[in-house]
Amino acid sequence: MNEITLTSDGVIVSDGRPAEAGRPLMFLSAQVKLASDYTLRGFFKLIEKYPLLSELNPFFAASLEQYRKSPAGGCHEPSLDCLLLTKTIEMIGFPGKPRLEIYHSLYGLQGLNFHEIKDFPLENLLDMPLTLGKLKHVVFGDKVDIFEFDTVFTLFELIDAILWELSFHGTLLACEIRR
């Protein structure tokens, strides 16, 4: 599997060289590594540097607008340590008709506690470190026997998972019912 690194200033680095601005789609299936200083702001810089990637999700326009209205720095949530992207494989439906679901989640992490990001405005999350977590395997809903594995994330998975959380889970102003 090809490997790319995403830098905090939004650049895709492949084989030690920055990717051309007009050619990001060739990296969608590549394994992602994040620079040690990568933040959610770096994610938005990635989309600004490679605008073709914004076509992957209809919620990008609203998210980018909210990002652009945020302060240029200092956007930290003091009650969180970092943002963590996870992958889950869950076997469901036994006895009966078993099925397998695979999904991604983006959480705020405080110590060992996970928090949904919908509880925090985007402007408080932009400069939070973003890290890639492990894969959790849940067998038939048994939360006692959850197995964790090292895993990889592709560029497409990273983009889709982050936008899913920002759009569906209420971080966008248009979705915030509580206001």
PDB file of C-alpha atoms in Angstrom, residues 3-137:
ATOM      1  CA  GLU A   3       1.989   5.706   2.053  1.00  0.00           C
ATOM      2  CA  ILE A   4       1.599   9.465   2.265  1.00  0.00           C
ATOM      3  CA  THR A   5       2.232  11.971   5.023  1.00  0.00           C
ATOM      4  CA  LEU A   6      -0.072  14.903   5.690  1.00  0.00           C
ATOM      5  CA  THR A   7       1.711  17.997   6.972  1.00  0.00           C
ATOM      6  CA  SER A   8       0.265  20.622   9.274  1.00  0.00           C
ATOM      7  CA  ASP A   9       0.301  23.162   6.437  1.00  0.00           C
ATOM      8  CA  GLY A  10      -1.959  20.951   4.285  1.00  0.00           C
ATOM      9  CA  VAL A  11       0.561  19.333   1.970  1.00  0.00           C
ATOM     10  CA  ILE A  12       0.395  15.708   0.841  1.00  0.00           C
ATOM     11  CA  VAL A  13       3.933  14.294   0.829  1.00  0.00           C
ATOM     12  CA  SER A  14       4.574  11.161  -1.225  1.00  0.00           C
ATOM     13  CA  ASP A  15       8.048   9.655  -1.650  1.00  0.00           C
ATOM     14  CA  GLY A  16       9.513  12.698   0.088  1.00  0.00           C
ATOM     15  CA  ARG A  17       7.981  15.168  -2.398  1.00  0.00           C
ATOM     16  CA  PRO A  18       4.884  17.393  -2.187  1.00  0.00           C
ATOM     17  CA  ALA A  19       2.002  16.225  -4.355  1.00  0.00           C
ATOM     18  CA  GLU A  20       0.871  18.430  -7.213  1.00  0.00           C
ATOM     19  CA  ALA A  21      -2.144  20.584  -6.344  1.00  0.00           C
ATOM     20  CA  GLY A  22      -4.227  19.284  -9.257  1.00  0.00           C
ATOM     21  CA  ARG A  23      -3.611  15.575  -8.630  1.00  0.00           C
ATOM     22  CA  PRO A  24      -4.786  14.565  -5.140  1.00  0.00           C
ATOM     23  CA  LEU A  25      -7.236  11.859  -6.227  1.00  0.00           C
ATOM     24  CA  MET A  26      -4.445   9.403  -6.937  1.00  0.00           C
ATOM     25  CA  PHE A  27      -3.727   9.348  -3.178  1.00  0.00           C
ATOM     26  CA  LEU A  28      -7.241   8.523  -1.915  1.00  0.00           C
ATOM     27  CA  SER A  29      -6.373   4.853  -1.343  1.00  0.00           C
ATOM     28  CA  ALA A  30      -2.951   5.577   0.153  1.00  0.00           C
ATOM     29  CA  GLN A  31      -2.166   4.864   3.788  1.00  0.00           C
ATOM     30  CA  VAL A  32      -2.075   8.112   5.771  1.00  0.00           C
ATOM     31  CA  LYS A  33       0.570   9.112   8.273  1.00  0.00           C
ATOM     32  CA  LEU A  34       0.083  12.407  10.093  1.00  0.00           C
ATOM     33  CA  ALA A  35       2.898  14.810  10.885  1.00  0.00           C
ATOM     34  CA  SER A  36       3.564  14.987  14.621  1.00  0.00           C
ATOM     35  CA  ASP A  37       2.115  18.516  14.770  1.00  0.00           C
ATOM     36  CA  TYR A  38      -0.999  17.703  12.694  1.00  0.00           C
ATOM     37  CA  THR A  39      -4.237  19.362  13.790  1.00  0.00           C
ATOM     38  CA  LEU A  40      -7.779  19.713  12.519  1.00  0.00           C
ATOM     39  CA  ARG A  41      -6.675  23.050  11.032  1.00  0.00           C
ATOM     40  CA  GLY A  42      -4.162  21.080   8.926  1.00  0.00           C
ATOM     41  CA  PHE A  43      -7.096  19.069   7.587  1.00  0.00           C
ATOM     42  CA  PHE A  44      -8.812  22.235   6.363  1.00  0.00           C
ATOM     43  CA  LYS A  45      -5.547  23.524   4.907  1.00  0.00           C
ATOM     44  CA  LEU A  46      -5.317  20.224   3.008  1.00  0.00           C
ATOM     45  CA  ILE A  47      -8.729  20.861   1.471  1.00  0.00           C
ATOM     46  CA  GLU A  48      -7.811  24.453   0.581  1.00  0.00           C
ATOM     47  CA  LYS A  49      -4.536  23.337  -1.025  1.00  0.00           C
ATOM     48  CA  TYR A  50      -6.226  20.471  -2.927  1.00  0.00           C
ATOM     49  CA  PRO A  51      -9.752  21.829  -3.625  1.00  0.00           C
ATOM     50  CA  LEU A  52     -10.699  18.807  -5.725  1.00  0.00           C
ATOM     51  CA  LEU A  53     -10.908  16.840  -2.446  1.00  0.00           C
ATOM     52  CA  SER A  54     -13.817  19.045  -1.339  1.00  0.00           C
ATOM     53  CA  GLU A  55     -15.959  17.381  -3.997  1.00  0.00           C
ATOM     54  CA  LEU A  56     -15.908  14.131  -2.005  1.00  0.00           C
ATOM     55  CA  ASN A  57     -18.546  15.327   0.449  1.00  0.00           C
ATOM     56  CA  PRO A  58     -21.499  17.723   0.092  1.00  0.00           C
ATOM     57  CA  PHE A  59     -20.878  19.142   3.583  1.00  0.00           C
ATOM     58  CA  PHE A  60     -17.460  20.556   2.760  1.00  0.00           C
ATOM     59  CA  ALA A  61     -18.757  23.975   1.734  1.00  0.00           C
ATOM     60  CA  ALA A  62     -20.451  24.628   5.082  1.00  0.00           C
ATOM     61  CA  SER A  63     -17.505  23.251   7.049  1.00  0.00           C
ATOM     62  CA  LEU A  64     -15.003  25.348   5.109  1.00  0.00           C
ATOM     63  CA  GLU A  65     -17.114  28.455   5.615  1.00  0.00           C
ATOM     64  CA  GLN A  66     -17.192  27.881   9.358  1.00  0.00           C
ATOM     65  CA  TYR A  67     -13.434  27.180   9.386  1.00  0.00           C
ATOM     66  CA  ARG A  68     -12.707  30.391   7.490  1.00  0.00           C
ATOM     67  CA  LYS A  69     -14.742  32.429  10.007  1.00  0.00           C
ATOM     68  CA  SER A  70     -12.721  31.032  12.920  1.00  0.00           C
ATOM     69  CA  PRO A  71      -9.692  32.757  14.459  1.00  0.00           C
ATOM     70  CA  ALA A  72      -6.346  32.132  12.726  1.00  0.00           C
ATOM     71  CA  GLY A  73      -4.873  30.452  15.813  1.00  0.00           C
ATOM     72  CA  GLY A  74      -5.314  29.579  19.458  1.00  0.00           C
ATOM     73  CA  CYS A  75      -8.365  27.385  18.835  1.00  0.00           C
ATOM     74  CA  HIS A  76      -7.903  24.850  21.642  1.00  0.00           C
ATOM     75  CA  GLU A  77     -10.486  23.162  23.825  1.00  0.00           C
ATOM     76  CA  PRO A  78      -8.924  23.145  27.328  1.00  0.00           C
ATOM     77  CA  SER A  79     -10.971  20.149  28.457  1.00  0.00           C
ATOM     78  CA  LEU A  80      -9.516  17.867  25.730  1.00  0.00           C
ATOM     79  CA  ASP A  81      -6.031  16.485  25.125  1.00  0.00           C
ATOM     80  CA  CYS A  82      -6.460  15.667  21.440  1.00  0.00           C
ATOM     81  CA  LEU A  83      -8.815  14.477  18.710  1.00  0.00           C
ATOM     82  CA  LEU A  84      -8.720  10.754  17.950  1.00  0.00           C
ATOM     83  CA  LEU A  85      -9.896   9.078  14.763  1.00  0.00           C
ATOM     84  CA  THR A  86     -10.914   5.457  15.294  1.00  0.00           C
ATOM     85  CA  LYS A  87     -12.146   2.572  13.156  1.00  0.00           C
ATOM     86  CA  THR A  88     -14.660  -0.024  14.384  1.00  0.00           C
ATOM     87  CA  ILE A  89     -15.657  -3.382  12.960  1.00  0.00           C
ATOM     88  CA  GLU A  90     -18.757  -4.733  14.616  1.00  0.00           C
ATOM     89  CA  MET A  91     -20.402  -8.103  14.134  1.00  0.00           C
ATOM     90  CA  ILE A  92     -24.145  -7.691  14.762  1.00  0.00           C
ATOM     91  CA  GLY A  93     -27.281  -9.807  14.675  1.00  0.00           C
ATOM     92  CA  PHE A  94     -26.471 -13.145  16.237  1.00  0.00           C
ATOM     93  CA  PRO A  95     -28.538 -15.214  16.757  1.00  0.00           C
ATOM     94  CA  GLY A  96     -30.481 -14.473  13.654  1.00  0.00           C
ATOM     95  CA  LYS A  97     -29.103 -12.883  10.537  1.00  0.00           C
ATOM     96  CA  PRO A  98     -25.552 -11.743  11.327  1.00  0.00           C
ATOM     97  CA  ARG A  99     -23.973  -8.778   9.536  1.00  0.00           C
ATOM     98  CA  LEU A 100     -20.750  -6.835   9.681  1.00  0.00           C
ATOM     99  CA  GLU A 101     -20.547  -3.040   9.991  1.00  0.00           C
ATOM    100  CA  ILE A 102     -17.403  -0.968   9.559  1.00  0.00           C
ATOM    101  CA  TYR A 103     -17.398   2.671  10.626  1.00  0.00           C
ATOM    102  CA  HIS A 104     -15.137   5.501  11.720  1.00  0.00           C
ATOM    103  CA  SER A 105     -15.518   7.934  14.597  1.00  0.00           C
ATOM    104  CA  LEU A 106     -13.799  11.133  15.588  1.00  0.00           C
ATOM    105  CA  TYR A 107     -13.689  11.786  19.326  1.00  0.00           C
ATOM    106  CA  GLY A 108     -12.260  14.328  21.678  1.00  0.00           C
ATOM    107  CA  LEU A 109      -9.974  12.521  24.112  1.00  0.00           C
ATOM    108  CA  GLN A 110      -9.352  13.566  27.694  1.00  0.00           C
ATOM    109  CA  GLY A 111      -7.097  11.083  29.441  1.00  0.00           C
ATOM    110  CA  LEU A 112      -8.851   7.772  28.742  1.00  0.00           C
ATOM    111  CA  ASN A 113     -12.302   9.361  28.330  1.00  0.00           C
ATOM    112  CA  PHE A 114     -13.902   9.764  24.914  1.00  0.00           C
ATOM    113  CA  HIS A 115     -16.145  12.768  24.201  1.00  0.00           C
ATOM    114  CA  GLU A 116     -18.327  13.362  21.157  1.00  0.00           C
ATOM    115  CA  ILE A 117     -17.102  16.397  19.277  1.00  0.00           C
ATOM    116  CA  LYS A 118     -20.648  17.638  18.725  1.00  0.00           C
ATOM    117  CA  ASP A 119     -20.429  19.101  22.238  1.00  0.00           C
ATOM    118  CA  PHE A 120     -17.693  21.528  21.130  1.00  0.00           C
ATOM    119  CA  PRO A 121     -17.803  24.306  18.524  1.00  0.00           C
ATOM    120  CA  LEU A 122     -15.473  23.831  15.566  1.00  0.00           C
ATOM    121  CA  GLU A 123     -13.529  26.969  16.481  1.00  0.00           C
ATOM    122  CA  ASN A 124     -12.483  25.247  19.746  1.00  0.00           C
ATOM    123  CA  LEU A 125     -11.175  22.164  17.932  1.00  0.00           C
ATOM    124  CA  LEU A 126      -9.109  23.549  15.058  1.00  0.00           C
ATOM    125  CA  ASP A 127      -5.749  23.602  16.831  1.00  0.00           C
ATOM    126  CA  MET A 128      -6.211  20.360  18.747  1.00  0.00           C
ATOM    127  CA  PRO A 129      -3.703  17.622  17.855  1.00  0.00           C
ATOM    128  CA  LEU A 130      -5.269  14.994  15.596  1.00  0.00           C
ATOM    129  CA  THR A 131      -4.122  11.393  15.989  1.00  0.00           C
ATOM    130  CA  LEU A 132      -5.010   8.078  14.398  1.00  0.00           C
ATOM    131  CA  GLY A 133      -6.272   5.421  16.782  1.00  0.00           C
ATOM    132  CA  LYS A 134      -6.657   1.691  16.696  1.00  0.00           C
ATOM    133  CA  LEU A 135      -9.277  -0.555  15.172  1.00  0.00           C
ATOM    134  CA  LYS A 136     -11.839  -1.904  17.627  1.00  0.00           C
ATOM    135  CA  HIS A 137     -13.459  -5.244  16.896  1.00  0.00           C
TER     136      HIS A 137
END
